[in-house]
Amino acid sequence: MNKGFVKFIVKLLILFIVVWIIFAIIAKNFGFYIFDKEYAYYRETLDYVRNKTESSKVLIFGDSVAKAAVIPKMISEDTYNISMAGATPIEQYYLMQDYLKNHEPPKTMIMMYFMGGYTLSDQFFWERTVYFDWITTNQFKEILGTGLFPEKNPMIKFLQYKLSMPHKYYAAVKNALFENRYEINTEEYKKVKETKGQHYYGTAEFFIPNNVSITNQEHFEIDDIVDLYMNKCIQLCEENGIQVIIEQHPINMSTYANMKEGFKEEYIDYMKNLQKKYPNIIVNTEFGLVSEDWLGDFSHVNENGATQFTNMLVEKYSEYLK
């Protein structure tokens, strides 16, 4: 082989390694500078959970429907909303493990998930949870150890993120060159910390159309691994004396009217089965029908909706929130 060609290949490899190292340093240490503002919400939650911060008597966990709908300060000063957009009980289980290592167990945990989101999503699990580097290698190995992860060879994909391969983070670095993401993320972090984890996604005064991500489903779908971790979350809470409340997120009448009967029946049956299996928890087994002026978009409540919904929680579960 031509010696000049060999030198050229060696130089390319050196260049690749240098670029790789640079991307790894940036992705691991300068997230505020390169990621979109969703990173600020994830980071604030993790900072609260993984540090020895003040313990809360009430924790709210779920995905973005819970993060928008529950205003902690309306419940009490020692309530915190640790929900994360796109999260499933998988994320909740490991967040709760981390929380309990650094805090006293809360009195009550309110759980609420988008009813059309009980499956793993690339958009969130890979492109948020793993992308933002908050799940550890040991935790991911434990997830794979269940034998239920719905992908082939996921460890290869996981390591590409964990090792900050340039092709995974190039877009973020490029986009960060054209906007001040540090300033945006810093401001959003301060806001969500001030609200104790609550954040609005939809801000319209009302939303009339039906939520097609629910109404298009003929049947309620839940991945086996999500079901497993739902049970693990409940069991972890019960082992630590935490009262579990599973609540339903608000939907408008248009969505309810257009939901398939099979989906309705199967979803409520799943909730009833959780209540039957765990008689000490509280499960709302009715849909959360609300007027259109509660919703700021297809899934999330606006400020009025959050105020109304949180008031409803306080009235409904007052003995568990004191």
Coordinates of N, CA, C and O in Angstrom, one line a residue, residues 206-211 252-255 292 295 297:
F206 N -58.3 29.0 24.1 CA -59.2 27.8 24.1 C -58.8 27.0 22.9 O -58.1 27.5 22.0
F207 N -59.1 25.7 23.0 CA -58.8 24.8 21.9 C -60.0 23.9 21.6 O -60.4 23.1 22.5
I208 N -60.6 24.0 20.4 CA -61.8 23.3 20.1 C -61.6 21.9 19.4 O -62.3 20.9 19.7
P209 N -60.6 21.8 18.4 CA -60.5 20.6 17.7 C -60.2 19.4 18.6 O -59.7 19.5 19.7
N210 N -60.5 18.2 18.1 CA -60.2 17.0 18.9 C -58.7 16.6 18.7 O -58.1 17.0 17.8
N211 N -58.2 15.9 19.7 CA -56.8 15.5 19.7 C -56.7 14.2 18.9 O -57.0 13.1 19.4
N252 N -60.9 17.8 26.0 CA -62.2 18.5 25.6 C -63.3 17.6 25.1 O -63.0 16.4 24.8
M253 N -64.5 18.1 25.0 CA -65.6 17.3 24.6 C -65.4 16.7 23.2 O -65.9 15.6 22.9
S254 N -64.8 17.5 22.3 CA -64.6 17.1 21.0 C -63.8 15.8 20.9 O -64.0 14.9 20.2
T255 N -62.7 15.8 21.7 CA -61.8 14.7 21.8 C -62.6 13.4 22.3 O -62.5 12.4 21.7
E292 N -63.5 23.8 26.5 CA -62.4 24.1 25.6 C -61.5 25.3 26.1 O -60.4 25.4 25.7
L295 N -58.0 24.4 27.7 CA -56.9 23.9 26.9 C -56.2 25.0 26.1 O -56.8 25.9 25.4
D297 N -53.7 24.0 23.8 CA -53.4 23.3 22.6 C -54.1 21.9 22.6 O -54.9 21.7 23.5

